[in-house]
Amino acid sequence: MCGIAGILESSLAREDLVAQLTGAQAALRHRGPDDEGIYLSPDGRTGLAHTRLAILDLSPAGHQPMRDASGRYVITFNGEIYNFQTLRAELAAEGETFQSQSDTEVILKMYQRHGPSCVREFEGMFAFAIWDEQERTAFLARDPLGIKPLFYHERDGVLCFASEIRALLKFRQVLPRVSAPAVCDYLLFGSVQEPETMVEEVHSLPAGHYLIWKDGRFRTRPYWDVKFSSEPFTPPQAAAAVREVLLDSVQRHFVSDVPVSIFLSGGIDSTLVLALATRVRDARLRTFCISVDDPAFNEGDVAARTAAHFRTEHHDLRLDAPTGRHLLQEFLARSGQPSIDGFNTFCVSKLAHDHGAKVVLSGLGGDELFGGYPSFDRVPKLVGANRWLGLGGSLKEFGGRCVERFSRGPQYRRLGSYLAGLPSAAGAYWCVRGIFTPHEARVLAAKYAGADGWREGAIHFGVPAQPTPRDEVSYLELTRYMRNQLLRDSDKMSMAWGLELRVPYVDRKVVETVARIPAALRLAPGKRILLEAVPEIPDWVANRPKRGFLFPYEHWMTEEWHDVFRQIESESPLPLQNWYRRWSIFALENFLKKLGIS
Amino acid sequence: MVHLWIPDYQSGKGGIQVFTNYFIRALEQLLPDSAISIFSKNDTSLPPLSARISPTRFRSAGWWPAALRTSVFSAQIVRRALAERPDLVISTHVNFTPVARWLRRLAGLRYVTVAHGVDVWGVRSGSLPQALRGAERVLAVSHFTRDRLLEDMKLDPQRVAVLPNTFDPEQFQPSPKPRYLLKRHGLRPDQPVILTVTRLASAERYKGYDQILQSLPAIRAAVPNVRYVLAGRGPDRPRVEAMIRELGVGEAVTLAGYIPDHELCDYYNLCDVFAMPSKGEGFGIVFLEALACGKPVLAGNKDGSVDALLNGELGVLIDPDSRAAIEEALIAMLQRRHPLAILNDPARLRRQVIEAYAFPQFVKILGGHLRESGLAPTF
């Protein structure tokens, strides 16, 4: 995959603009080590940059930024369009001619002929910018579910953008000032919620949105959103629909001019991807897995058995505390916005990279769509409890505050805080998924950002209406945890190793199809619908109790990694108590230090 | 402080919900220093609110069982109104006004209400006319609704003002026919399309989609490859399907189902004529949205649509009961030979509808009404 950056309608001197653009490009080199390019408009006011990881059309014809034959349109693109061959054939039938075999040229031609609504036809992951030299307008877009990142900054009619914040900071108009509300958000949830970012005035273009830039002004518009509709399905119909759409998605995600491998854990989601992949591919597949020396967390044995069952070429990285610690430094050097996740993806991506893999499929997204998290049960229960307790009037608030104030466990303090407030689903979601209470987050944000950054809507934010409370949880998991944490970390950590991660569950067609199935079937316990849809999943995976892809952090932090985390604990204004709270502060300090943000 | 009583913010997506959203935004602009509390009857979740309105100021009775909801909602609004004594209560639906009238008598609270259309037409007796008479202002969404209020309920003309609906021109922009929709519905780019967007419910049959379906055989005779795209879902669908079979127009009709917000603009751009010969529009926001996309619009001449189309300046008004009139107008519009010149000038349609009904206009008009009643900007 690739890195993109650009600056539009700047009044900088030509040399200065080129220097800043080249700086941004250099900061993106790890994303695309195979090729790079810069486009500068004839008047020297607009520049686009690209770094390329060649996956499709490995020839120089796929070079970017790419211009159309007339020279009017220029594109810089990060991602993959899996249906580009179909679209290409359709455009050819309309009389269009092509210079390359790449998906990039298809995007360019689609926009040229059909305008902004062309994004509705792209199946895949993407973030791109198209500059129209004649009209002097730009069109920036991001994929429907937010797989590929795109950050932007506007000041005085000049817009700059990049795939990573670190690259965006190479443009001098972007000042390295930390955003207090974003820090507060991060401490509440463990990740920064788009469109906010850790840097003041830098925004993430939200998933499923595009941005049109004209005459020094821009507007963003949504073109897609998740919507559950609960239509009539019998269980067999639902299972058949799920199988058909997932099989189709896995097949589409194999579009590549280099070999495609699979990240395999002991869980249902990645096993399903492997099972369906063996249906659509004849060649022997390669699988990668991380195992740990703590049997309570280890998934390596199950994955190895599954790999043997499907006859893959299986690679396993045995991770113990010393190896982990060694990788930790490198992880910190390469991480972007802080998050309490990402280290596991970093490790498994390194393993794949060390074995020469360039494209890997992952089971990310299965939990969000098919109810793999405890939040699917807990959030509706919490909302119900909070509503009924509401009959007690202000007693509820008093009781909640007491629980928050006097409990020892962080989860009980969050519970108390939630019960003292509104019975919103978003609040309950925070209670289940959150890290610090609002009070704690404000104390810590004041320390790290100089202001507490608190906003009323930070926890009780609005959620579009869905048919059932469990659909609402699915919406929250897809648009908060997955979008702002899992996908951000996966992009950043795989790109750190020049590896393209593909996510067949996180696909517009899959989500649209699955969203029509009622929650009672779709979110049945133990992912029953997936087991019925794909009976090839072996029993030892199907019957295994659900476990997250976790490392024994708690143990490592108190033993082998103790010295690294001791200082964080001792300097903290409040007790950190468990691994994810310690990690969140550790990651935040690293981010602030590395970027020299004040 | 203002208390705003609304039926719902997002649990349904009809004209009243859209209106309520704009109304809240306008109030935020007009009353920058006032706290605004929102009381919703039907919302089941917290809607996305702007930064100005604290989530703690949003209350809903929506999670209560339907049988208890009205009582719970009434108790909530009365209790909070008596405890907080707001400077003004605004109800975006007339059905809540009897409670407001009671609060006025009990505690001297002042209230304003919005009258949309079918909610007030033809009501001559009962508690509603009395409650509307007690309001500082009744804001009717069209002149048509205002006239009906004056006639049916004998309200004081001084107290009934018009606050037309509004729309967001940024969200509704002209574009070529979106290819993904052409593909979805198997249409050719040059194929003429008539569009209606409405809920398919027996209570909404006044929207006139029955009439268009019945006109289709005649329209097809003049415009052979025409396609009627009827967008929206609802319990009336089986009856509509049966009617399509009966008329033998299956090939010429697409029932597009529910249209999510982010696709609505693309659907307007898919059509060549937006037609809704309704008999019961309070106003008809959809007309404004279609016009902003530069589309010729056909509407009925017996309801609030007349306001939306500026008495026929912006589109074609016909007798919604006359199938012959609908047929004739639609054929002329599809063949681009209708005498109303503006129909063939998309840029002018867009410009004029923005001048008349864009959000800044709405804020200005609402601000004027509030000021005239001595309600803004001082409270």
mmCIF file of N, CA, C and O in Angstrom, chain A residues 213-264:
data_model
loop_
_atom_site.group_PDB
_atom_site.id
_atom_site.type_symbol
_atom_site.label_atom_id
_atom_site.label_comp_id
_atom_site.label_asym_id
_atom_site.label_seq_id
_atom_site.Cartn_x
_atom_site.Cartn_y
_atom_site.Cartn_z
ATOM 1 N N TRP A 213 -12.926 20.675 -2.287
ATOM 2 C CA TRP A 213 -12.187 21.897 -2.001
ATOM 3 C C TRP A 213 -12.232 22.810 -3.215
ATOM 4 O O TRP A 213 -11.937 22.387 -4.330
ATOM 5 N N LYS A 214 -12.685 24.040 -2.992
ATOM 6 C CA LYS A 214 -12.808 24.967 -4.121
ATOM 7 C C LYS A 214 -12.656 26.397 -3.621
ATOM 8 O O LYS A 214 -13.216 26.736 -2.575
ATOM 9 N N ASP A 215 -11.934 27.192 -4.337
ATOM 10 C CA ASP A 215 -11.754 28.610 -4.010
ATOM 11 C C ASP A 215 -11.378 28.841 -2.553
ATOM 12 O O ASP A 215 -11.936 29.714 -1.882
ATOM 13 N N GLY A 216 -10.496 28.047 -2.042
ATOM 14 C CA GLY A 216 -10.031 28.245 -0.672
ATOM 15 C C GLY A 216 -11.017 27.830 0.390
ATOM 16 O O GLY A 216 -10.825 28.111 1.570
ATOM 17 N N ARG A 217 -12.117 27.152 -0.016
ATOM 18 C CA ARG A 217 -13.095 26.687 0.970
ATOM 19 C C ARG A 217 -13.351 25.206 0.749
ATOM 20 O O ARG A 217 -13.252 24.712 -0.369
ATOM 21 N N PHE A 218 -13.732 24.530 1.823
ATOM 22 C CA PHE A 218 -14.039 23.119 1.620
ATOM 23 C C PHE A 218 -15.314 22.747 2.353
ATOM 24 O O PHE A 218 -15.749 23.414 3.276
ATOM 25 N N ARG A 219 -15.938 21.671 1.874
ATOM 26 C CA ARG A 219 -17.070 21.108 2.604
ATOM 27 C C ARG A 219 -16.917 19.591 2.574
ATOM 28 O O ARG A 219 -16.416 19.014 1.598
ATOM 29 N N THR A 220 -17.321 18.956 3.664
ATOM 30 C CA THR A 220 -17.287 17.497 3.697
ATOM 31 C C THR A 220 -18.721 16.993 3.643
ATOM 32 O O THR A 220 -19.637 17.670 4.098
ATOM 33 N N ARG A 221 -18.884 15.807 3.070
ATOM 34 C CA ARG A 221 -20.236 15.248 2.926
ATOM 35 C C ARG A 221 -20.201 13.744 3.151
ATOM 36 O O ARG A 221 -19.303 13.069 2.661
ATOM 37 N N PRO A 222 -21.168 13.215 3.900
ATOM 38 C CA PRO A 222 -21.199 11.756 4.042
ATOM 39 C C PRO A 222 -21.759 11.119 2.779
ATOM 40 O O PRO A 222 -22.658 11.680 2.164
ATOM 41 N N TYR A 223 -21.217 9.999 2.371
ATOM 42 C CA TYR A 223 -21.821 9.288 1.238
ATOM 43 C C TYR A 223 -22.247 7.885 1.618
ATOM 44 O O TYR A 223 -22.878 7.177 0.833
ATOM 45 N N TRP A 224 -21.911 7.460 2.840
ATOM 46 C CA TRP A 224 -22.309 6.109 3.270
ATOM 47 C C TRP A 224 -22.276 6.047 4.787
ATOM 48 O O TRP A 224 -21.482 6.724 5.430
ATOM 49 N N ASP A 225 -23.163 5.225 5.361
ATOM 50 C CA ASP A 225 -23.110 4.981 6.803
ATOM 51 C C ASP A 225 -23.680 3.596 7.067
ATOM 52 O O ASP A 225 -24.427 3.054 6.248
ATOM 53 N N VAL A 226 -23.328 3.041 8.221
ATOM 54 C CA VAL A 226 -23.859 1.738 8.615
ATOM 55 C C VAL A 226 -25.308 1.933 9.041
ATOM 56 O O VAL A 226 -25.607 2.842 9.806
ATOM 57 N N LYS A 227 -26.200 1.069 8.546
ATOM 58 C CA LYS A 227 -27.605 1.171 8.967
ATOM 59 C C LYS A 227 -28.169 -0.245 9.056
ATOM 60 O O LYS A 227 -28.233 -0.961 8.061
ATOM 61 N N PHE A 228 -28.554 -0.640 10.262
ATOM 62 C CA PHE A 228 -29.154 -1.963 10.428
ATOM 63 C C PHE A 228 -30.648 -1.858 10.139
ATOM 64 O O PHE A 228 -31.296 -0.889 10.532
ATOM 65 N N SER A 229 -31.207 -2.878 9.436
ATOM 66 C CA SER A 229 -32.600 -2.714 9.034
ATOM 67 C C SER A 229 -33.506 -3.860 9.464
ATOM 68 O O SER A 229 -34.711 -3.733 9.378
ATOM 69 N N SER A 230 -32.952 -4.982 9.915
ATOM 70 C CA SER A 230 -33.764 -6.058 10.482
ATOM 71 C C SER A 230 -34.908 -6.499 9.559
ATOM 72 O O SER A 230 -36.074 -6.268 9.846
ATOM 73 N N GLU A 231 -34.568 -7.157 8.461
ATOM 74 C CA GLU A 231 -35.578 -7.646 7.524
ATOM 75 C C GLU A 231 -35.890 -9.116 7.824
ATOM 76 O O GLU A 231 -35.116 -9.771 8.519
ATOM 77 N N PRO A 232 -37.003 -9.625 7.287
ATOM 78 C CA PRO A 232 -37.345 -11.009 7.623
ATOM 79 C C PRO A 232 -36.370 -12.023 7.006
ATOM 80 O O PRO A 232 -36.165 -12.022 5.788
ATOM 81 N N PHE A 233 -35.762 -12.853 7.837
ATOM 82 C CA PHE A 233 -34.844 -13.912 7.399
ATOM 83 C C PHE A 233 -35.133 -15.163 8.228
ATOM 84 O O PHE A 233 -35.348 -15.050 9.439
ATOM 85 N N THR A 234 -35.117 -16.340 7.610
ATOM 86 C CA THR A 234 -35.108 -17.565 8.409
ATOM 87 C C THR A 234 -33.645 -17.865 8.709
ATOM 88 O O THR A 234 -32.760 -17.396 7.987
ATOM 89 N N PRO A 235 -33.364 -18.683 9.754
ATOM 90 C CA PRO A 235 -31.954 -18.985 10.050
ATOM 91 C C PRO A 235 -31.179 -19.545 8.847
ATOM 92 O O PRO A 235 -30.066 -19.085 8.571
ATOM 93 N N PRO A 236 -31.758 -20.508 8.082
ATOM 94 C CA PRO A 236 -30.981 -20.997 6.924
ATOM 95 C C PRO A 236 -30.731 -19.909 5.875
ATOM 96 O O PRO A 236 -29.648 -19.835 5.288
ATOM 97 N N GLN A 237 -31.740 -19.063 5.663
ATOM 98 C CA GLN A 237 -31.545 -17.958 4.686
ATOM 99 C C GLN A 237 -30.421 -17.037 5.139
ATOM 100 O O GLN A 237 -29.587 -16.601 4.346
ATOM 101 N N ALA A 238 -30.414 -16.741 6.447
ATOM 102 C CA ALA A 238 -29.403 -15.835 6.989
ATOM 103 C C ALA A 238 -28.013 -16.446 6.813
ATOM 104 O O ALA A 238 -27.078 -15.781 6.359
ATOM 105 N N ALA A 239 -27.885 -17.733 7.163
ATOM 106 C CA ALA A 239 -26.577 -18.392 7.050
ATOM 107 C C ALA A 239 -26.128 -18.414 5.585
ATOM 108 O O ALA A 239 -24.956 -18.163 5.279
ATOM 109 N N ALA A 240 -27.069 -18.677 4.676
ATOM 110 C CA ALA A 240 -26.709 -18.732 3.256
ATOM 111 C C ALA A 240 -26.253 -17.359 2.764
ATOM 112 O O ALA A 240 -25.277 -17.243 2.013
ATOM 113 N N ALA A 241 -26.961 -16.312 3.208
ATOM 114 C CA ALA A 241 -26.596 -14.955 2.776
ATOM 115 C C ALA A 241 -25.202 -14.597 3.293
ATOM 116 O O ALA A 241 -24.393 -14.001 2.570
ATOM 117 N N VAL A 242 -24.931 -14.982 4.546
ATOM 118 C CA VAL A 242 -23.625 -14.679 5.139
ATOM 119 C C VAL A 242 -22.522 -15.427 4.383
ATOM 120 O O VAL A 242 -21.477 -14.867 4.043
ATOM 121 N N ARG A 243 -22.764 -16.685 4.088
ATOM 122 C CA ARG A 243 -21.740 -17.449 3.382
ATOM 123 C C ARG A 243 -21.455 -16.843 2.009
ATOM 124 O O ARG A 243 -20.315 -16.631 1.626
ATOM 125 N N GLU A 244 -22.515 -16.541 1.308
ATOM 126 C CA GLU A 244 -22.347 -16.028 -0.052
ATOM 127 C C GLU A 244 -21.548 -14.729 -0.054
ATOM 128 O O GLU A 244 -20.592 -14.575 -0.821
ATOM 129 N N VAL A 245 -21.899 -13.826 0.838
ATOM 130 C CA VAL A 245 -21.251 -12.513 0.792
ATOM 131 C C VAL A 245 -19.817 -12.589 1.320
ATOM 132 O O VAL A 245 -18.916 -11.911 0.816
ATOM 133 N N LEU A 246 -19.566 -13.459 2.304
ATOM 134 C CA LEU A 246 -18.193 -13.573 2.812
ATOM 135 C C LEU A 246 -17.287 -14.289 1.809
ATOM 136 O O LEU A 246 -16.124 -13.917 1.632
ATOM 137 N N LEU A 247 -17.845 -15.290 1.159
ATOM 138 C CA LEU A 247 -17.060 -15.989 0.138
ATOM 139 C C LEU A 247 -16.671 -15.023 -0.977
ATOM 140 O O LEU A 247 -15.525 -14.978 -1.426
ATOM 141 N N ASP A 248 -17.641 -14.225 -1.377
ATOM 142 C CA ASP A 248 -17.404 -13.223 -2.420
ATOM 143 C C ASP A 248 -16.351 -12.215 -1.961
ATOM 144 O O ASP A 248 -15.447 -11.851 -2.709
ATOM 145 N N SER A 249 -16.455 -11.800 -0.696
ATOM 146 C CA SER A 249 -15.510 -10.808 -0.187
ATOM 147 C C SER A 249 -14.101 -11.380 -0.130
ATOM 148 O O SER A 249 -13.134 -10.740 -0.555
ATOM 149 N N VAL A 250 -13.961 -12.611 0.390
ATOM 150 C CA VAL A 250 -12.629 -13.217 0.483
ATOM 151 C C VAL A 250 -12.029 -13.337 -0.928
ATOM 152 O O VAL A 250 -10.871 -13.003 -1.154
ATOM 153 N N GLN A 251 -12.856 -13.738 -1.864
ATOM 154 C CA GLN A 251 -12.378 -13.859 -3.242
ATOM 155 C C GLN A 251 -11.884 -12.508 -3.772
ATOM 156 O O GLN A 251 -10.815 -12.416 -4.359
ATOM 157 N N ARG A 252 -12.683 -11.474 -3.540
ATOM 158 C CA ARG A 252 -12.287 -10.138 -4.013
ATOM 159 C C ARG A 252 -11.000 -9.674 -3.357
ATOM 160 O O ARG A 252 -10.190 -8.990 -3.971
ATOM 161 N N HIS A 253 -10.819 -10.030 -2.075
ATOM 162 C CA HIS A 253 -9.630 -9.560 -1.363
ATOM 163 C C HIS A 253 -8.356 -10.274 -1.796
ATOM 164 O O HIS A 253 -7.278 -9.942 -1.316
ATOM 165 N N PHE A 254 -8.489 -11.252 -2.690
ATOM 166 C CA PHE A 254 -7.295 -11.913 -3.216
ATOM 167 C C PHE A 254 -6.752 -11.226 -4.466
ATOM 168 O O PHE A 254 -5.740 -11.649 -5.007
ATOM 169 N N VAL A 255 -7.436 -10.185 -4.939
ATOM 170 C CA VAL A 255 -6.953 -9.488 -6.142
ATOM 171 C C VAL A 255 -5.584 -8.890 -5.853
ATOM 172 O O VAL A 255 -5.440 -8.024 -4.991
ATOM 173 N N SER A 256 -4.559 -9.404 -6.526
ATOM 174 C CA SER A 256 -3.198 -8.938 -6.246
ATOM 175 C C SER A 256 -2.254 -9.502 -7.284
ATOM 176 O O SER A 256 -2.493 -10.580 -7.824
ATOM 177 N N ASP A 257 -1.189 -8.774 -7.543
ATOM 178 C CA ASP A 257 -0.150 -9.303 -8.419
ATOM 179 C C ASP A 257 1.005 -9.889 -7.607
ATOM 180 O O ASP A 257 2.035 -10.252 -8.158
ATOM 181 N N VAL A 258 0.864 -9.935 -6.288
ATOM 182 C CA VAL A 258 1.845 -10.608 -5.416
ATOM 183 C C VAL A 258 1.069 -11.589 -4.529
ATOM 184 O O VAL A 258 -0.143 -11.448 -4.374
ATOM 185 N N PRO A 259 1.747 -12.602 -3.922
ATOM 186 C CA PRO A 259 1.020 -13.596 -3.125
ATOM 187 C C PRO A 259 0.326 -12.985 -1.904
ATOM 188 O O PRO A 259 0.789 -11.993 -1.347
ATOM 189 N N VAL A 260 -0.807 -13.583 -1.514
ATOM 190 C CA VAL A 260 -1.592 -13.101 -0.372
ATOM 191 C C VAL A 260 -1.556 -14.166 0.736
ATOM 192 O O VAL A 260 -1.788 -15.340 0.478
ATOM 193 N N SER A 261 -1.245 -13.741 1.972
ATOM 194 C CA SER A 261 -1.187 -14.669 3.114
ATOM 195 C C SER A 261 -2.310 -14.351 4.096
ATOM 196 O O SER A 261 -3.112 -13.441 3.871
ATOM 197 N N ILE A 262 -2.356 -15.079 5.222
ATOM 198 C CA ILE A 262 -3.449 -14.887 6.196
ATOM 199 C C ILE A 262 -2.890 -14.856 7.624
ATOM 200 O O ILE A 262 -2.038 -15.668 7.980
ATOM 201 N N PHE A 263 -3.379 -13.915 8.430
ATOM 202 C CA PHE A 263 -3.090 -13.910 9.870
ATOM 203 C C PHE A 263 -4.067 -14.873 10.528
ATOM 204 O O PHE A 263 -5.282 -14.679 10.432
ATOM 205 N N LEU A 264 -3.547 -15.865 11.221
ATOM 206 C CA LEU A 264 -4.409 -16.880 11.810
ATOM 207 C C LEU A 264 -4.269 -16.876 13.330
ATOM 208 O O LEU A 264 -3.155 -16.952 13.853
#
